[in-house]
């Protein structure tokens, strides 16, 4: 992998490896394996993503991010079991500041509709943990406008829901809980906005914000705030308002003008 996250052929290198998991998080991963295998009989494969498999996780600050691919579409019962595992791991291991388990079917992740979103996510951003790796059935990806559009071209559809959640939040915990996914999504969208021009890939939030600032210096301060909030969530309503009502709408409009809107998914 070069300094732009690319392999020698110019395709995006897969980030993360089980060898990079910091020693402090190894017991968390061991417990995750046991719980997943003992719970999901229809499991096709399991993956880690985020800072833990990239080797950049900070004990007590970083969260655990997991994707489970099932042989069939996830059910409400599957989601309840995933939530139970999330809560148990978060309680038992102070190394992690929360756990998130995403569920999807292997069929959906390999579908044409998800080729440049869910498929890219598995092939480039996920580290195999259990089962057969779906990446073997997916193409190599390049930092194109098509990839930008299909991964983050739906920001405008998320803003109304974020506004409703922000308006309904009455506690610092609720505001902090909302600030993390909002800020992460904005930083990632800001990066993929400029990704084809920069010609590479990174998941590092600080680097993403700085690269974005090379092309949009007038918004760099806001994007730095978003990156800081993604790492350490805030309960400050003024920051949430800036992210959702100022940076977010501007970014959504600029994104659509540059890359277009994400292709509608079946059933959406």
One Martini backbone bead per residue (centre of mass of N, CA, C, O) as a GRO file, in nm:
protein
  268
    1UNK     BB    1   0.096   0.037   0.023
    2UNK     BB    2   0.053   0.359  -0.020
    3UNK     BB    3   0.002   0.701   0.074
    4UNK     BB    4  -0.300   0.648  -0.086
    5UNK     BB    5  -0.412   0.346  -0.051
    6UNK     BB    6  -0.255   0.184  -0.280
    7UNK     BB    7  -0.184  -0.024  -0.508
    8UNK     BB    8   0.017  -0.088  -0.779
    9UNK     BB    9  -0.257  -0.081  -0.973
   10UNK     BB   10  -0.451   0.159  -0.831
   11UNK     BB   11  -0.598   0.020  -0.617
   12UNK     BB   12  -0.768  -0.029  -0.334
   13UNK     BB   13  -0.660  -0.109  -0.038
   14UNK     BB   14  -0.677  -0.315   0.215
   15UNK     BB   15  -0.772  -0.250   0.532
   16UNK     BB   16  -0.645  -0.418   0.763
   17UNK     BB   17  -0.572  -0.653   1.043
   18UNK     BB   18  -0.530  -0.890   1.280
   19UNK     BB   19  -0.224  -0.809   1.332
   20UNK     BB   20  -0.317  -0.498   1.425
   21UNK     BB   21  -0.437  -0.567   1.680
   22UNK     BB   22  -0.436  -0.462   1.974
   23UNK     BB   23  -0.373  -0.622   2.265
   24UNK     BB   24  -0.608  -0.490   2.435
   25UNK     BB   25  -0.836  -0.616   2.214
   26UNK     BB   26  -0.822  -0.929   2.205
   27UNK     BB   27  -1.046  -1.011   2.415
   28UNK     BB   28  -1.278  -0.891   2.255
   29UNK     BB   29  -1.251  -1.067   2.001
   30UNK     BB   30  -1.283  -1.338   2.140
   31UNK     BB   31  -1.568  -1.283   2.252
   32UNK     BB   32  -1.703  -1.228   1.984
   33UNK     BB   33  -1.668  -1.499   1.854
   34UNK     BB   34  -1.824  -1.669   2.059
   35UNK     BB   35  -2.098  -1.517   2.035
   36UNK     BB   36  -2.148  -1.544   1.734
   37UNK     BB   37  -2.132  -1.853   1.704
   38UNK     BB   38  -2.357  -1.901   1.940
   39UNK     BB   39  -2.596  -1.729   1.774
   40UNK     BB   40  -2.532  -1.748   1.447
   41UNK     BB   41  -2.640  -2.000   1.238
   42UNK     BB   42  -2.652  -1.797   0.962
   43UNK     BB   43  -2.357  -1.758   0.921
   44UNK     BB   44  -2.114  -1.659   0.690
   45UNK     BB   45  -1.970  -1.380   0.801
   46UNK     BB   46  -1.702  -1.191   0.965
   47UNK     BB   47  -1.621  -0.839   1.057
   48UNK     BB   48  -1.387  -0.589   1.079
   49UNK     BB   49  -1.378  -0.234   1.161
   50UNK     BB   50  -1.173   0.027   1.184
   51UNK     BB   51  -0.936   0.096   1.430
   52UNK     BB   52  -0.864  -0.189   1.527
   53UNK     BB   53  -0.759  -0.324   1.249
   54UNK     BB   54  -0.564  -0.065   1.198
   55UNK     BB   55  -0.410   0.002   1.488
   56UNK     BB   56  -0.556   0.296   1.620
   57UNK     BB   57  -0.664   0.229   1.884
   58UNK     BB   58  -0.811   0.360   2.191
   59UNK     BB   59  -0.833   0.302   2.503
   60UNK     BB   60  -1.161   0.412   2.600
   61UNK     BB   61  -1.245   0.541   2.298
   62UNK     BB   62  -1.288   0.316   2.117
   63UNK     BB   63  -1.472   0.124   1.903
   64UNK     BB   64  -1.670  -0.152   1.797
   65UNK     BB   65  -1.664  -0.289   1.462
   66UNK     BB   66  -1.929  -0.481   1.294
   67UNK     BB   67  -1.982  -0.743   1.045
   68UNK     BB   68  -2.268  -0.940   0.946
   69UNK     BB   69  -2.305  -1.218   0.734
   70UNK     BB   70  -2.585  -1.366   0.605
   71UNK     BB   71  -2.766  -1.602   0.434
   72UNK     BB   72  -2.993  -1.415   0.524
   73UNK     BB   73  -3.208  -1.199   0.609
   74UNK     BB   74  -3.247  -1.002   0.853
   75UNK     BB   75  -3.395  -1.000   1.165
   76UNK     BB   76  -3.527  -0.893   1.453
   77UNK     BB   77  -3.387  -1.113   1.617
   78UNK     BB   78  -3.103  -1.052   1.520
   79UNK     BB   79  -3.094  -0.759   1.629
   80UNK     BB   80  -3.131  -0.833   1.925
   81UNK     BB   81  -2.874  -1.004   1.948
   82UNK     BB   82  -2.678  -0.784   1.869
   83UNK     BB   83  -2.749  -0.593   2.105
   84UNK     BB   84  -2.668  -0.787   2.327
   85UNK     BB   85  -2.369  -0.804   2.249
   86UNK     BB   86  -2.300  -0.509   2.266
   87UNK     BB   87  -2.369  -0.470   2.568
   88UNK     BB   88  -2.181  -0.686   2.684
   89UNK     BB   89  -1.910  -0.578   2.577
   90UNK     BB   90  -1.932  -0.292   2.698
   91UNK     BB   91  -1.941  -0.389   2.995
   92UNK     BB   92  -1.676  -0.589   3.001
   93UNK     BB   93  -1.503  -0.365   2.817
   94UNK     BB   94  -1.314  -0.076   2.869
   95UNK     BB   95  -1.165  -0.049   2.591
   96UNK     BB   96  -1.454   0.019   2.498
   97UNK     BB   97  -1.679   0.274   2.340
   98UNK     BB   98  -1.854   0.067   2.229
   99UNK     BB   99  -2.085  -0.120   2.008
  100UNK     BB  100  -2.114  -0.229   1.654
  101UNK     BB  101  -2.366  -0.421   1.468
  102UNK     BB  102  -2.388  -0.525   1.151
  103UNK     BB  103  -2.646  -0.629   0.915
  104UNK     BB  104  -2.635  -0.876   0.645
  105UNK     BB  105  -2.654  -1.012   0.343
  106UNK     BB  106  -2.468  -1.169   0.114
  107UNK     BB  107  -2.647  -1.106  -0.129
  108UNK     BB  108  -2.652  -0.798  -0.097
  109UNK     BB  109  -2.338  -0.745  -0.098
  110UNK     BB  110  -2.328  -0.889  -0.405
  111UNK     BB  111  -2.490  -0.694  -0.543
  112UNK     BB  112  -2.529  -0.458  -0.782
  113UNK     BB  113  -2.638  -0.228  -0.596
  114UNK     BB  114  -2.372  -0.283  -0.385
  115UNK     BB  115  -2.096  -0.273  -0.533
  116UNK     BB  116  -2.030   0.058  -0.443
  117UNK     BB  117  -2.076  -0.013  -0.124
  118UNK     BB  118  -2.100  -0.284   0.033
  119UNK     BB  119  -1.876  -0.414  -0.135
  120UNK     BB  120  -1.654  -0.211  -0.076
  121UNK     BB  121  -1.659  -0.237   0.227
  122UNK     BB  122  -1.566  -0.531   0.235
  123UNK     BB  123  -1.309  -0.526   0.039
  124UNK     BB  124  -1.161  -0.255   0.193
  125UNK     BB  125  -1.279  -0.210   0.518
  126UNK     BB  126  -1.267  -0.519   0.584
  127UNK     BB  127  -1.194  -0.776   0.831
  128UNK     BB  128  -1.157  -1.094   0.852
  129UNK     BB  129  -1.289  -1.340   1.103
  130UNK     BB  130  -1.526  -1.516   0.968
  131UNK     BB  131  -1.527  -1.719   0.723
  132UNK     BB  132  -1.600  -1.642   0.402
  133UNK     BB  133  -1.474  -1.420   0.179
  134UNK     BB  134  -1.647  -1.191  -0.018
  135UNK     BB  135  -1.409  -1.053  -0.178
  136UNK     BB  136  -1.369  -1.290  -0.389
  137UNK     BB  137  -1.652  -1.164  -0.545
  138UNK     BB  138  -1.501  -0.893  -0.592
  139UNK     BB  139  -1.377  -0.616  -0.699
  140UNK     BB  140  -1.171  -0.373  -0.785
  141UNK     BB  141  -1.097  -0.043  -0.661
  142UNK     BB  142  -1.149   0.301  -0.741
  143UNK     BB  143  -1.119   0.663  -0.710
  144UNK     BB  144  -1.424   0.743  -0.804
  145UNK     BB  145  -1.721   0.895  -0.871
  146UNK     BB  146  -1.891   0.643  -0.842
  147UNK     BB  147  -1.798   0.572  -0.557
  148UNK     BB  148  -1.885   0.835  -0.427
  149UNK     BB  149  -2.188   0.822  -0.494
  150UNK     BB  150  -2.251   0.528  -0.364
  151UNK     BB  151  -2.150   0.588  -0.067
  152UNK     BB  152  -2.241   0.937  -0.025
  153UNK     BB  153  -2.513   1.027  -0.211
  154UNK     BB  154  -2.729   1.047   0.071
  155UNK     BB  155  -2.717   1.289   0.273
  156UNK     BB  156  -2.989   1.444   0.232
  157UNK     BB  157  -3.167   1.204   0.360
  158UNK     BB  158  -3.045   1.238   0.664
  159UNK     BB  159  -3.105   1.525   0.780
  160UNK     BB  160  -3.400   1.511   0.889
  161UNK     BB  161  -3.344   1.295   1.108
  162UNK     BB  162  -3.131   1.452   1.264
  163UNK     BB  163  -3.312   1.690   1.340
  164UNK     BB  164  -3.515   1.530   1.505
  165UNK     BB  165  -3.312   1.417   1.712
  166UNK     BB  166  -3.204   1.689   1.812
  167UNK     BB  167  -3.482   1.804   1.908
  168UNK     BB  168  -3.537   1.547   2.108
  169UNK     BB  169  -3.297   1.609   2.272
  170UNK     BB  170  -3.246   1.622   2.651
  171UNK     BB  171  -2.956   1.497   2.669
  172UNK     BB  172  -2.624   1.447   2.667
  173UNK     BB  173  -2.632   1.154   2.573
  174UNK     BB  174  -2.802   1.199   2.318
  175UNK     BB  175  -2.606   1.399   2.183
  176UNK     BB  176  -2.356   1.219   2.177
  177UNK     BB  177  -2.482   0.983   2.020
  178UNK     BB  178  -2.532   1.163   1.762
  179UNK     BB  179  -2.251   1.299   1.699
  180UNK     BB  180  -2.091   1.060   1.588
  181UNK     BB  181  -2.241   0.976   1.320
  182UNK     BB  182  -2.254   1.257   1.198
  183UNK     BB  183  -1.949   1.325   1.187
  184UNK     BB  184  -1.851   1.080   1.035
  185UNK     BB  185  -2.020   1.123   0.780
  186UNK     BB  186  -1.909   1.403   0.707
  187UNK     BB  187  -1.613   1.327   0.674
  188UNK     BB  188  -1.652   1.105   0.461
  189UNK     BB  189  -1.794   1.287   0.258
  190UNK     BB  190  -1.572   1.497   0.231
  191UNK     BB  191  -1.364   1.300   0.119
  192UNK     BB  192  -1.526   1.176  -0.128
  193UNK     BB  193  -1.553   1.443  -0.275
  194UNK     BB  194  -1.214   1.451  -0.320
  195UNK     BB  195  -1.099   1.170  -0.403
  196UNK     BB  196  -1.060   1.184  -0.717
  197UNK     BB  197  -0.861   1.425  -0.704
  198UNK     BB  198  -0.651   1.288  -0.515
  199UNK     BB  199  -0.624   0.962  -0.564
  200UNK     BB  200  -0.752   0.805  -0.297
  201UNK     BB  201  -0.731   0.642   0.037
  202UNK     BB  202  -0.903   0.705   0.360
  203UNK     BB  203  -1.001   0.660   0.723
  204UNK     BB  204  -0.874   0.901   0.837
  205UNK     BB  205  -1.010   1.171   0.986
  206UNK     BB  206  -0.787   1.383   0.992
  207UNK     BB  207  -0.690   1.347   0.701
  208UNK     BB  208  -0.960   1.399   0.566
  209UNK     BB  209  -0.994   1.692   0.661
  210UNK     BB  210  -0.729   1.804   0.537
  211UNK     BB  211  -0.783   1.729   0.244
  212UNK     BB  212  -1.042   1.886   0.215
  213UNK     BB  213  -0.904   2.171   0.280
  214UNK     BB  214  -0.750   2.200   0.007
  215UNK     BB  215  -1.038   2.251  -0.153
  216UNK     BB  216  -1.199   2.376   0.130
  217UNK     BB  217  -1.088   2.616   0.330
  218UNK     BB  218  -1.364   2.749   0.434
  219UNK     BB  219  -1.436   2.441   0.580
  220UNK     BB  220  -1.212   2.332   0.769
  221UNK     BB  221  -1.302   2.399   1.057
  222UNK     BB  222  -1.558   2.225   1.053
  223UNK     BB  223  -1.416   1.955   0.981
  224UNK     BB  224  -1.241   1.944   1.232
  225UNK     BB  225  -1.477   1.930   1.428
  226UNK     BB  226  -1.593   1.668   1.318
  227UNK     BB  227  -1.343   1.491   1.373
  228UNK     BB  228  -1.334   1.540   1.680
  229UNK     BB  229  -1.627   1.432   1.733
  230UNK     BB  230  -1.582   1.143   1.624
  231UNK     BB  231  -1.379   1.076   1.856
  232UNK     BB  232  -1.529   1.300   2.062
  233UNK     BB  233  -1.812   1.330   2.175
  234UNK     BB  234  -2.079   1.574   2.195
  235UNK     BB  235  -2.322   1.798   2.381
  236UNK     BB  236  -2.310   2.041   2.197
  237UNK     BB  237  -2.559   2.211   2.034
  238UNK     BB  238  -2.389   2.398   1.848
  239UNK     BB  239  -2.240   2.173   1.696
  240UNK     BB  240  -2.480   2.020   1.592
  241UNK     BB  241  -2.599   2.256   1.432
  242UNK     BB  242  -2.362   2.298   1.243
  243UNK     BB  243  -2.360   2.015   1.116
  244UNK     BB  244  -2.674   1.998   1.029
  245UNK     BB  245  -2.737   2.322   0.927
  246UNK     BB  246  -2.458   2.372   0.757
  247UNK     BB  247  -2.255   2.159   0.659
  248UNK     BB  248  -2.452   1.948   0.553
  249UNK     BB  249  -2.609   2.105   0.327
  250UNK     BB  250  -2.362   2.195   0.170
  251UNK     BB  251  -2.244   1.911   0.116
  252UNK     BB  252  -2.485   1.792  -0.034
  253UNK     BB  253  -2.487   1.994  -0.269
  254UNK     BB  254  -2.191   1.954  -0.363
  255UNK     BB  255  -2.212   1.652  -0.414
  256UNK     BB  256  -2.435   1.651  -0.628
  257UNK     BB  257  -2.286   1.843  -0.827
  258UNK     BB  258  -2.033   1.642  -0.858
  259UNK     BB  259  -2.172   1.317  -0.838
  260UNK     BB  260  -2.448   1.286  -0.743
  261UNK     BB  261  -2.689   1.051  -0.680
  262UNK     BB  262  -2.775   0.787  -0.536
  263UNK     BB  263  -2.883   0.489  -0.606
  264UNK     BB  264  -3.161   0.341  -0.573
  265UNK     BB  265  -3.289   0.105  -0.363
  266UNK     BB  266  -3.443  -0.166  -0.305
  267UNK     BB  267  -3.715  -0.058  -0.099
  268UNK     BB  268  -3.651   0.264  -0.050
   0.00000   0.00000   0.00000
